Coordinates of C-alpha atoms (C1' of nucleotides) in Angstrom, one line a residue:
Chain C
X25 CA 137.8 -128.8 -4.7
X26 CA 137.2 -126.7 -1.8
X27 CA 140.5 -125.9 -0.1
X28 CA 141.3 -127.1 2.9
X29 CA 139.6 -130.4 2.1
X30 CA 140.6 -134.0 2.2
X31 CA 140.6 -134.2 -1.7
X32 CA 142.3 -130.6 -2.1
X33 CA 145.7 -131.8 0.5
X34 CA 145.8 -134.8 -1.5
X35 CA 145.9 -133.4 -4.7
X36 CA 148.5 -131.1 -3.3
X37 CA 150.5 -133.9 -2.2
X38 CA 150.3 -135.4 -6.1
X39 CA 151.3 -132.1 -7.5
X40 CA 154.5 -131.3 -5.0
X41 CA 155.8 -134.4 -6.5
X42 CA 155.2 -133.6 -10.0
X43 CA 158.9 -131.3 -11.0
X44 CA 158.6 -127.9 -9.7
X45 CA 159.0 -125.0 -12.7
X46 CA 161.4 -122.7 -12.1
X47 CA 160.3 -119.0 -10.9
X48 CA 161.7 -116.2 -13.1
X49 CA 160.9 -113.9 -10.0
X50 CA 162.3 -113.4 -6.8
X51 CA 158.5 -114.4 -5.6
X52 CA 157.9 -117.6 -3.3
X53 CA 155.5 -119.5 -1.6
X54 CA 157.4 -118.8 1.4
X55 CA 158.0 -114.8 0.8
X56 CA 153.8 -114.9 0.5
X57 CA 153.1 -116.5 3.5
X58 CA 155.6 -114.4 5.6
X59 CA 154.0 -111.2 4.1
X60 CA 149.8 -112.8 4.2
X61 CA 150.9 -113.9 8.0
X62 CA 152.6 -110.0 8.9
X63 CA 149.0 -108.7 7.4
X64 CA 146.9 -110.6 9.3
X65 CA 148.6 -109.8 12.4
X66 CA 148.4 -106.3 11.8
X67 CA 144.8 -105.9 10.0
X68 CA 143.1 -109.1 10.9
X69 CA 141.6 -111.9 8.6
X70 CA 139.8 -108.9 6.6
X71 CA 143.0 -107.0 6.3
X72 CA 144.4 -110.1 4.7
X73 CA 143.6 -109.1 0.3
X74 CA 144.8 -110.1 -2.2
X75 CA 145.2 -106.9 -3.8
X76 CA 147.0 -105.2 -0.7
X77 CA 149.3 -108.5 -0.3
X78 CA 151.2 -107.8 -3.7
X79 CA 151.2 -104.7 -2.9
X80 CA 153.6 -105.4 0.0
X81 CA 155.2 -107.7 -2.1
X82 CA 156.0 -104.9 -5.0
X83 CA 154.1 -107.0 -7.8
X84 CA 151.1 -107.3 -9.9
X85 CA 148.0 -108.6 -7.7
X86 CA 147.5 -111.1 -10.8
X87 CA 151.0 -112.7 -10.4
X88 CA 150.0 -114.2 -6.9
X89 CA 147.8 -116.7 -8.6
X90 CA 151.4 -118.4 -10.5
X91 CA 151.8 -119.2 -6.8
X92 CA 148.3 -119.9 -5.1
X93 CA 144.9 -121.0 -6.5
X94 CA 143.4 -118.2 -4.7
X95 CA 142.5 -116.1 -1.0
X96 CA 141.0 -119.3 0.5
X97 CA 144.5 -121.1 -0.2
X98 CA 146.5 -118.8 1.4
X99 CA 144.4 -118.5 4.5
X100 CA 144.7 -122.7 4.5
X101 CA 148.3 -123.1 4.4
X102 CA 148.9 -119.6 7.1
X103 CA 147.2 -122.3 9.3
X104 CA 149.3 -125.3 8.6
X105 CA 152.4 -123.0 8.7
X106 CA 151.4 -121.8 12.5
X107 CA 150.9 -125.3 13.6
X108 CA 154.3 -126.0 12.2
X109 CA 155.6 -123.8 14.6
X110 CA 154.3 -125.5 18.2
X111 CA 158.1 -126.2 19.7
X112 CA 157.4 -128.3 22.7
X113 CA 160.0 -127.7 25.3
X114 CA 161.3 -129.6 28.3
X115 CA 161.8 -132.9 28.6
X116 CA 160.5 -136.2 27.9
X117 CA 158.8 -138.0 30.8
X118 CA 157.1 -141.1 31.5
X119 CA 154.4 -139.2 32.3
X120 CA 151.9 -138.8 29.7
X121 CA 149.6 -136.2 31.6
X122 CA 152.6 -134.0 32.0
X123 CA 153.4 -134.7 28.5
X124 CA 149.9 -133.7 27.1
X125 CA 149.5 -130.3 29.4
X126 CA 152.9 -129.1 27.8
X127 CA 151.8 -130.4 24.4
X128 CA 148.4 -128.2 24.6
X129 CA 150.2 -125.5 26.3
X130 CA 152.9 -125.1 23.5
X131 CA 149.8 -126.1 21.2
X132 CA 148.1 -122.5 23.0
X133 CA 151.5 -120.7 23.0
X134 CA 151.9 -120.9 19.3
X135 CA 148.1 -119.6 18.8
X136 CA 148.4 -116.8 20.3
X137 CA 150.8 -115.7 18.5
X138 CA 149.0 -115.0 15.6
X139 CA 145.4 -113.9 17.5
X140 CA 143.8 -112.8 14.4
X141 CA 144.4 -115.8 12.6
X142 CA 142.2 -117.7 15.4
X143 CA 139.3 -118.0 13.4
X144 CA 140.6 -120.4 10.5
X145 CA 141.5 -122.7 12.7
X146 CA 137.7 -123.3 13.2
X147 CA 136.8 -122.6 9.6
X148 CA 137.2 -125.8 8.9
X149 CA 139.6 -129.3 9.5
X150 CA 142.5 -129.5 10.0
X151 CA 144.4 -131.8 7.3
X152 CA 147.9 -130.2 6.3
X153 CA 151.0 -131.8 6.6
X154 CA 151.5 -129.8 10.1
X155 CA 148.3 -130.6 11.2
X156 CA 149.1 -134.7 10.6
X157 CA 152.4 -134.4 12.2
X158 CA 151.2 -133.1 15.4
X159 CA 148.2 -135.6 15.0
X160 CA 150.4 -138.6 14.5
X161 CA 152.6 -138.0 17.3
X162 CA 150.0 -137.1 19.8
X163 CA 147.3 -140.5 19.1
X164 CA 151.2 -141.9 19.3
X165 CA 151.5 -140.4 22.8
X166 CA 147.9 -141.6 23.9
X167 CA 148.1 -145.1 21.9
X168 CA 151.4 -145.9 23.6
X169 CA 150.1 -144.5 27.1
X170 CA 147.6 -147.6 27.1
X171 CA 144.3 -146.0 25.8
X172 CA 142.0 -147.9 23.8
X173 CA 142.1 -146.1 20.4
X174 CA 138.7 -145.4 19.9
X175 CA 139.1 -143.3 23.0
X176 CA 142.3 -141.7 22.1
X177 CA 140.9 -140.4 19.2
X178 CA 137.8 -138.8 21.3
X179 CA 140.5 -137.1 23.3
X180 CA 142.8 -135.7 21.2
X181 CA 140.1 -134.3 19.1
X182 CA 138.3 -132.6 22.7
X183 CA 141.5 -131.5 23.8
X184 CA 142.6 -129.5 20.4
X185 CA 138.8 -128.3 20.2
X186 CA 138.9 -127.1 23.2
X187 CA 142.4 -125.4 23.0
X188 CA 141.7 -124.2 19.9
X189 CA 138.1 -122.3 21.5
X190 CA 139.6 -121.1 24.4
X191 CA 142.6 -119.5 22.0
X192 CA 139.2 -117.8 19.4
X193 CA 137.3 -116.2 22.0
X194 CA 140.2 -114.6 24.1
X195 CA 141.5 -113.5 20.7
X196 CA 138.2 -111.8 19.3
X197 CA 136.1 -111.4 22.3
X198 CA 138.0 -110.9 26.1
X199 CA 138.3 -107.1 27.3
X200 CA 142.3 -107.1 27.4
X201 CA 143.3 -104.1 28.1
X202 CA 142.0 -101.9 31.3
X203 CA 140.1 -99.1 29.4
X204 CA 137.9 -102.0 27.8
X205 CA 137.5 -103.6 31.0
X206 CA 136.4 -100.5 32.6
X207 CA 134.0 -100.0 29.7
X208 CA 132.5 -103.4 30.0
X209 CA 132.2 -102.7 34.1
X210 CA 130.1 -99.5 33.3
X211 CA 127.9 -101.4 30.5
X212 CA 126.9 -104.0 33.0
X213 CA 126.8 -102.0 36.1
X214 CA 124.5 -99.3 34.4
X215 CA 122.2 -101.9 33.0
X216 CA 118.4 -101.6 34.3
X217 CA 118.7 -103.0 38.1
X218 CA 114.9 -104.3 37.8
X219 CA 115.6 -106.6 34.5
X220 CA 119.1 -107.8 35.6
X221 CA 119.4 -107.7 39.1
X222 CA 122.3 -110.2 39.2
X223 CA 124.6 -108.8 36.1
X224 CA 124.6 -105.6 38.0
X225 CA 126.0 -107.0 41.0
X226 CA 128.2 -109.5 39.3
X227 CA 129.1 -106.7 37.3
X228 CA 132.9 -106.6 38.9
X229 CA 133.2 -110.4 38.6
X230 CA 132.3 -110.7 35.0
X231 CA 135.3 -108.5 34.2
X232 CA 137.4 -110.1 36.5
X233 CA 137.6 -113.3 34.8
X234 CA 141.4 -114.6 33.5
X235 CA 141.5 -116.3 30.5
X236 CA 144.2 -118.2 31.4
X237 CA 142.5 -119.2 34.4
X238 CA 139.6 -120.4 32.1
X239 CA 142.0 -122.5 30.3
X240 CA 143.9 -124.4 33.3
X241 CA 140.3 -125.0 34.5
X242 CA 138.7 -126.2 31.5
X243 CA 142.1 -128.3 30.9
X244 CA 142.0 -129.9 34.2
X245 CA 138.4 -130.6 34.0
X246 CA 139.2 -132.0 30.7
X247 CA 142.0 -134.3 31.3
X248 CA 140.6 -135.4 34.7
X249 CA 137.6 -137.1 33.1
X250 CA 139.5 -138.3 30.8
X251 CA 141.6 -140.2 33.2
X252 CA 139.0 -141.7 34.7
X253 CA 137.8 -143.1 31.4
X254 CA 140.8 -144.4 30.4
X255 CA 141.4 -146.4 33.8
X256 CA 137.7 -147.7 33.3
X257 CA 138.8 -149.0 29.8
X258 CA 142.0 -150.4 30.9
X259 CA 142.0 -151.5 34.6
X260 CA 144.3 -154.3 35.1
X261 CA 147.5 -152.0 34.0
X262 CA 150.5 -153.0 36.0
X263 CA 153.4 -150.0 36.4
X264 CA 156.5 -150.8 35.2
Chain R
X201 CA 131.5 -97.6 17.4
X202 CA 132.1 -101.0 16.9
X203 CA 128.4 -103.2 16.4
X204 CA 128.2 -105.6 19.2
X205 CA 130.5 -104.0 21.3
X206 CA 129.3 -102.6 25.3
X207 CA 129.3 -99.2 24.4
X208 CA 127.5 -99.9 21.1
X209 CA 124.8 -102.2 22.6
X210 CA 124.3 -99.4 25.0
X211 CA 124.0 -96.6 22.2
X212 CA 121.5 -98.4 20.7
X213 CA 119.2 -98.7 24.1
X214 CA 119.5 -95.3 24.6
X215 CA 117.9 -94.7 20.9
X216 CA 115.3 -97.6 21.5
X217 CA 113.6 -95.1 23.7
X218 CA 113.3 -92.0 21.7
X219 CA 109.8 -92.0 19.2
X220 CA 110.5 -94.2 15.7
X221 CA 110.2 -92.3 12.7
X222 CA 107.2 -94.0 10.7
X223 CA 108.6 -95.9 7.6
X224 CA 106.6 -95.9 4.4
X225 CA 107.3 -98.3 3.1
X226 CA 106.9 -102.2 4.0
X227 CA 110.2 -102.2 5.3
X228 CA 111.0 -103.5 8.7
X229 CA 114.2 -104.6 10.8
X230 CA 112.0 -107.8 11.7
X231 CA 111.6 -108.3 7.7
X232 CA 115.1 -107.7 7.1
X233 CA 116.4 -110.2 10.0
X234 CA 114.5 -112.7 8.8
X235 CA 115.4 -112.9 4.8
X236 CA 119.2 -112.3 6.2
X237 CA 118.4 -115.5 8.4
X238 CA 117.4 -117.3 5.5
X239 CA 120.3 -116.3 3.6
X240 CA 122.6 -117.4 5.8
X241 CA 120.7 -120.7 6.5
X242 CA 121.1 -120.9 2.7
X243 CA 124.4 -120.0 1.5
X244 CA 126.1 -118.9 4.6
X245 CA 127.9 -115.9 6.2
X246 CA 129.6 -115.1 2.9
X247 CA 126.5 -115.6 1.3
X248 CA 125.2 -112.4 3.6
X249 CA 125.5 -109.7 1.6
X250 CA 123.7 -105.7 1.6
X251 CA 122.5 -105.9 -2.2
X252 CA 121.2 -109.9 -2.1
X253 CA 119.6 -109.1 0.8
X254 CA 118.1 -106.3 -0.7
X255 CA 117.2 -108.1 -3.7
X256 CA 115.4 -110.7 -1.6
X257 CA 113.5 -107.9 0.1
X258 CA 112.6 -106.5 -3.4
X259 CA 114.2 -103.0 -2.4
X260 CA 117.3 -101.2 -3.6
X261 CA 120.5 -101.9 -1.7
X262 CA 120.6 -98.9 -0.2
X263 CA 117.4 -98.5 1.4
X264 CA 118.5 -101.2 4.2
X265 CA 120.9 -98.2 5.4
X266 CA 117.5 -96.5 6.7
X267 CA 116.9 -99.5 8.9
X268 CA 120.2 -100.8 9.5
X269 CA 123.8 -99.2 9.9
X270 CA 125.4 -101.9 8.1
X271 CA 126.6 -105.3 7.2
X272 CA 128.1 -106.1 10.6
X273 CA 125.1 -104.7 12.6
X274 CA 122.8 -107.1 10.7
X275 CA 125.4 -110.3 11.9
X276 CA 125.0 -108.9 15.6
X277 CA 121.9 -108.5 15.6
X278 CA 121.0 -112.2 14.0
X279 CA 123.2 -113.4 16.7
X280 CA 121.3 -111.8 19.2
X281 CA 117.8 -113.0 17.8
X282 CA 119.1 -116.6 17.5
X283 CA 119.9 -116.5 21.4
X284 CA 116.1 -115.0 21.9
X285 CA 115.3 -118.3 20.3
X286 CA 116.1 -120.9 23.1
X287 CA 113.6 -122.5 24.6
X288 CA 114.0 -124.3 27.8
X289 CA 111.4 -127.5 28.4
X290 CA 110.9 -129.5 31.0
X291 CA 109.8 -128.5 34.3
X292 CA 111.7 -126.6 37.1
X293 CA 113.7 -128.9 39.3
X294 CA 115.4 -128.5 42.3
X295 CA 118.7 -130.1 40.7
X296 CA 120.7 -127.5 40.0
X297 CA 122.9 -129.8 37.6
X298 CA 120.0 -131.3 36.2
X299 CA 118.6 -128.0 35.1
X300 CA 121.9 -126.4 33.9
X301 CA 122.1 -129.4 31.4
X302 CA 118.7 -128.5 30.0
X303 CA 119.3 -125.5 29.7
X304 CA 123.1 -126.0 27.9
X305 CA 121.3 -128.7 25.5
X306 CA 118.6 -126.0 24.9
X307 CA 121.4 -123.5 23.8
X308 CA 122.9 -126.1 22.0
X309 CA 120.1 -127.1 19.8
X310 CA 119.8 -123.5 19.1
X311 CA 122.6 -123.1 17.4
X312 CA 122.4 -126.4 15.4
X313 CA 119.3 -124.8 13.8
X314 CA 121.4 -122.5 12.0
X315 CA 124.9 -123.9 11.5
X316 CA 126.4 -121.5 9.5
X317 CA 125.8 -118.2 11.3
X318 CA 128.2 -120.4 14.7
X319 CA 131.1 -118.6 13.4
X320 CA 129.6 -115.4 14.4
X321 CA 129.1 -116.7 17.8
X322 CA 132.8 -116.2 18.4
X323 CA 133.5 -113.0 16.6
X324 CA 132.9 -110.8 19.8
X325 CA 130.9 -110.9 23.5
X326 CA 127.3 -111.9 23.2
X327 CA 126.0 -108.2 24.7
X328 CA 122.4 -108.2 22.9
X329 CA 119.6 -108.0 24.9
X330 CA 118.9 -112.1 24.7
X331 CA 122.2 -112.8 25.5
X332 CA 121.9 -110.5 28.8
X333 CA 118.6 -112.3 29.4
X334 CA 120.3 -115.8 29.2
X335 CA 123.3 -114.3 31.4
X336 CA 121.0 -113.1 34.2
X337 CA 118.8 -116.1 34.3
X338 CA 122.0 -118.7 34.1
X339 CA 124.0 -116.7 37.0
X340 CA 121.2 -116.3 39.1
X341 CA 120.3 -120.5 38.8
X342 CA 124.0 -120.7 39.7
X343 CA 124.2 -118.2 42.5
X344 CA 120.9 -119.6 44.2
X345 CA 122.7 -123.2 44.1
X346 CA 124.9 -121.8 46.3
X347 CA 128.1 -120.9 44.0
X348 CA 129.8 -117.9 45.2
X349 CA 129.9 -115.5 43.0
X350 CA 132.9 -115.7 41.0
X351 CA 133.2 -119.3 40.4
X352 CA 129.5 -118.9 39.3
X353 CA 131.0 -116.1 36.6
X354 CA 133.8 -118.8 35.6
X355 CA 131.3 -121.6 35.7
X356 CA 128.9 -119.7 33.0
X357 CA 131.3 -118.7 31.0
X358 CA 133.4 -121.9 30.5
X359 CA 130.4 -123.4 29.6
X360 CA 128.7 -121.2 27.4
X361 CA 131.7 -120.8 25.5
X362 CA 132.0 -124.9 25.5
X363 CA 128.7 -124.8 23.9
X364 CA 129.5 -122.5 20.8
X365 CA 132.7 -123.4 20.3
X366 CA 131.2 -127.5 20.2
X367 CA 128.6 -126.6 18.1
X368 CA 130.8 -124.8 15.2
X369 CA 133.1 -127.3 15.1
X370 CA 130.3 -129.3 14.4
X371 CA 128.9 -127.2 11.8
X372 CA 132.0 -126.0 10.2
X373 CA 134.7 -128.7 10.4
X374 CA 133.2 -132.4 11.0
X375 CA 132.0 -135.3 7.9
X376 CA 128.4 -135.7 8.2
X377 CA 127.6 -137.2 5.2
X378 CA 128.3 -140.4 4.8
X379 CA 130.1 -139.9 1.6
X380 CA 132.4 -137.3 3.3
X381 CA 133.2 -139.8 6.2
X382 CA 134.2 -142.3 3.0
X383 CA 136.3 -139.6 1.9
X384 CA 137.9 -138.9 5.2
X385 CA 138.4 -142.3 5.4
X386 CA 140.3 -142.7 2.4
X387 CA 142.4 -139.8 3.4
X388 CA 143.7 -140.9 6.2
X389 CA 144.3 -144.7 5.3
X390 CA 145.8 -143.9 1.8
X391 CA 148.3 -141.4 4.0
X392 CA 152.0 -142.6 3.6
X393 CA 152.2 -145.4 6.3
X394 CA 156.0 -144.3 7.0
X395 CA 155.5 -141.1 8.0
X396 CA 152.0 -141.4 9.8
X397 CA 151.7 -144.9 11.3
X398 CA 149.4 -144.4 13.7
X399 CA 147.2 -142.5 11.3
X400 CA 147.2 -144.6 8.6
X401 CA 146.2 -147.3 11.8
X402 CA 143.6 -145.3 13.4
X403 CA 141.8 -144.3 10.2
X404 CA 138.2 -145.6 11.1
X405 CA 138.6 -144.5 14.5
X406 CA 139.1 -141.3 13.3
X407 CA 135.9 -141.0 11.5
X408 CA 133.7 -142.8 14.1
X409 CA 133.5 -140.2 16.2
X410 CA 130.0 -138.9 17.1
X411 CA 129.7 -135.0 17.5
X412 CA 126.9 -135.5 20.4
X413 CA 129.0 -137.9 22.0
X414 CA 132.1 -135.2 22.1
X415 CA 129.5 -132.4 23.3
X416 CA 128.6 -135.0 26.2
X417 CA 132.0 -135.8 26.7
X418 CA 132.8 -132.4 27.6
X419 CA 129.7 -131.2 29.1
X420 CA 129.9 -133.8 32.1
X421 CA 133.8 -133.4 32.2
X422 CA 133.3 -129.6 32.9
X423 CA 130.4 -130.3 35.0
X424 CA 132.0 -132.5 37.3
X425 CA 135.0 -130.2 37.8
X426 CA 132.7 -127.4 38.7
X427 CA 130.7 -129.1 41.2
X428 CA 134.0 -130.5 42.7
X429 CA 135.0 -126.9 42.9
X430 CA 131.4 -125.2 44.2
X431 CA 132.0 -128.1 47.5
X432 CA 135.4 -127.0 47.9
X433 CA 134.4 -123.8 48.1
X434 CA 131.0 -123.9 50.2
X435 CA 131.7 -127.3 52.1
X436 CA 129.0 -126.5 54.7
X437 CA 125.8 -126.3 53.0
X438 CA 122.5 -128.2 54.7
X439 CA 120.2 -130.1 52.3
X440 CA 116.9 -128.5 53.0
Chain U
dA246 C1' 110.9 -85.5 4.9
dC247 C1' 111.8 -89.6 3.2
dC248 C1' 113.8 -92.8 -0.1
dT249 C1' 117.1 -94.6 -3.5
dG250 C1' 119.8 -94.5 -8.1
dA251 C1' 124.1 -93.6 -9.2
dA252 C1' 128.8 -93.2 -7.8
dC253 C1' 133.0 -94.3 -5.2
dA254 C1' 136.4 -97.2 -3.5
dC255 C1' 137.2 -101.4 -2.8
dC256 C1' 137.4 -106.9 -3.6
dG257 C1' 138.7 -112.0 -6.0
dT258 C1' 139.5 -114.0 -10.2
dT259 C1' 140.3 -114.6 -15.2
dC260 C1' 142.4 -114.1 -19.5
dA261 C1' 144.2 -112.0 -23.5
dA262 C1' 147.8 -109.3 -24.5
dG263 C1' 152.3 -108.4 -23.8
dT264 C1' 157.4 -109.7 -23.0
Chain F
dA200 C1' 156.9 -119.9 -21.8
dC201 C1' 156.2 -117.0 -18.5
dC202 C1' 154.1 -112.9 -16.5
dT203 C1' 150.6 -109.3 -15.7
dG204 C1' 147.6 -105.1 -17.0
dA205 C1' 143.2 -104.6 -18.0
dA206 C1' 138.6 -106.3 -17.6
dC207 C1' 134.7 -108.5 -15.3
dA208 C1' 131.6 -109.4 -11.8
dC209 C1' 131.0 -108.7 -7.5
dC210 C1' 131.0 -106.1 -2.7
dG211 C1' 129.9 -102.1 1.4
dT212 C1' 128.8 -97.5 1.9
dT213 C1' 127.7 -92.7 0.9
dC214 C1' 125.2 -88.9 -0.9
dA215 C1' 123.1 -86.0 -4.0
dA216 C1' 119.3 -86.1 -6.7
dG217 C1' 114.8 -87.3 -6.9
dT218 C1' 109.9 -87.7 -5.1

DNA sequence: ACCTGAACACCGTTCAAGT
DNA sequence: ACCTGAACACCGTTCAAGT
């Protein structure tokens, strides 16, 4: 069973309710998450061994495997751990746009965080118990909100895709700091003027971009047309 | 240098032009991207590897270091080729919106020919030579439509990057088979109904959705925003 | 001059040998 | 019963030895 999968959180489930043995060792789940999680924000997602995590854990590479079926596992439940810790602040309102921008804002927050770790999230679904919490109480949000459920579904899952995208390519791809953006001025202002006339004048635009500009824009764009669907699906809703 | 990077794109263009050695052997770069295309059709990115490639090629491992610098030039550079690979159809329009939707489902379909290599999609800018071509071509539609020039830049890239990130969750995350939508299925309704009401209530919905329909979703929720913004910002523009 | 086998420094995972 | 060192089967990359 591939982890990750359906079948492989469900076994899980079976198994955390079977008694736990007790751990000679001072070695936890928890301690190897903290350390896998301190790796891959210094070394990135290929940084992240095996070998070099018991290292900084002072044991025997071979004794992580009492604790986790294998690499793939740990990189699964790093991802269910980081979506454990979205903390929505502010209040709660009666209005569910409000409530959903802060939702996928905290949602962002608590991404970047952990930049290199961007790329699971898109390895694969999400299905830990983190993953259903935030699930639940979002189609909650949306349900209760007066969306038809078929269409509730459609949006939470564009609105995480799209929060999780924006959070992978401003993580492994945007020019952050000003030496690269100067370097990515020079590359397309010193392209050949005859085969790309308009990157070379763009040239200062195309470094100018915010990426937290892109997200309010794509997020608005988002959650506009989603509006209008849902009023076409429910019209005759009378405020309270 | 990193591969795919500006400064190693450029590198590489400035080496294009001085003479090629002549190889002896049969070995070529085209060769070489092709069986590593097939690999990763086959068995995916982790599938890619210097010495089954090589075997594929019937050469020793190390003779693809005369032709290539390495493992992560070889992703780059299939990335690259993929991009070469869209083809636009349908004629030229004067409907600027019409035309940037042929040309997004065109990109699209690109990448659903080879599934696996979406991740690498997001591991970094898209600098290659096709991707510039697609850049200049998009940006100049866009400018001509009368965009000004930096919501043009925001336009393509909030797109694009809507585009890749769609199609690997696609590839990466989502139940095609019918089986694995049974599976899902049972997941989620076999979830304990305390915890995860709406879940556990929601479980067909969940698996109903349609990946195109998402894509659509999205593409004509972004595309409305932008053209809402582009007659904001040039209100006085004569039909000709 | 060109090519590549052998070597080096890694990696994930297993399992028999230790305690 | 529990833990883990040693072993196995890989991997990317380099370079000296071959032609």
């Amino acid at each position: 069973v591939e982890p990750g999968s359906a079948a492989w959180w469900q076994q899980r489930a079976a198994d955390a309710d079977r008694p736990r043995r007790p751990r000679a060792d001072g070695l936890t789940l928890d301690r190897i998450l903290d350390a896998a999680l301190e790796l891959v924000d210094e070394d990135g997602l290929d940084g992240l061994t095996m070998r070099r995590l018991a290292a900084r854990l002072d044991c025997g590479h071979a004794s992580l495997y009492r604790h986790v079926a294998g690499h793939d596992e740990v990189v699964v439940l790093l991802v269910d751990r980081v979506l454990g810790s979205i903390r929505f602040d502010g209040p709660v309102t009666s209005d569910p746009r409000a409530m959903a921008e802060r939702a996928l804002r905290s949602y962002r927050a608590a991404l970047l965080e952990h930049p290199k770790l961007t790329p699971a999230f898109l390895a694969g679904q999400l299905l830990g118990p983190n993953a259903l919490a935030g699930r639940e109480s979002a189609l909650r949000l949306l349900v209760d909100a007066g969306m038809p459920p078929a269409l509730a579904v459609r949006a939470y899952l564009t609105l995480t895709h799209f929060v999780i995208a924006s959070a992978a390519f401003e993580s492994s791809g945007a020019a952050r700091t000003a030496g690269e953006r100067a370097t990515m001025r020079r590359y397309f202002s010193g392209l050949p003027a005859r085969e790309y006339p308009t990157l070379v004048g763009l040239a200062d635009e195309l470094n100018a971009v915010d990426a937290d500009d892109e997200f309010e824009l794509g997020l608005q764009a988002l959650l506009d047309h989603l509006e209008v669907l849902a009023r076409a699906a429910a019209p005759a809703r009378t405020p309270r």
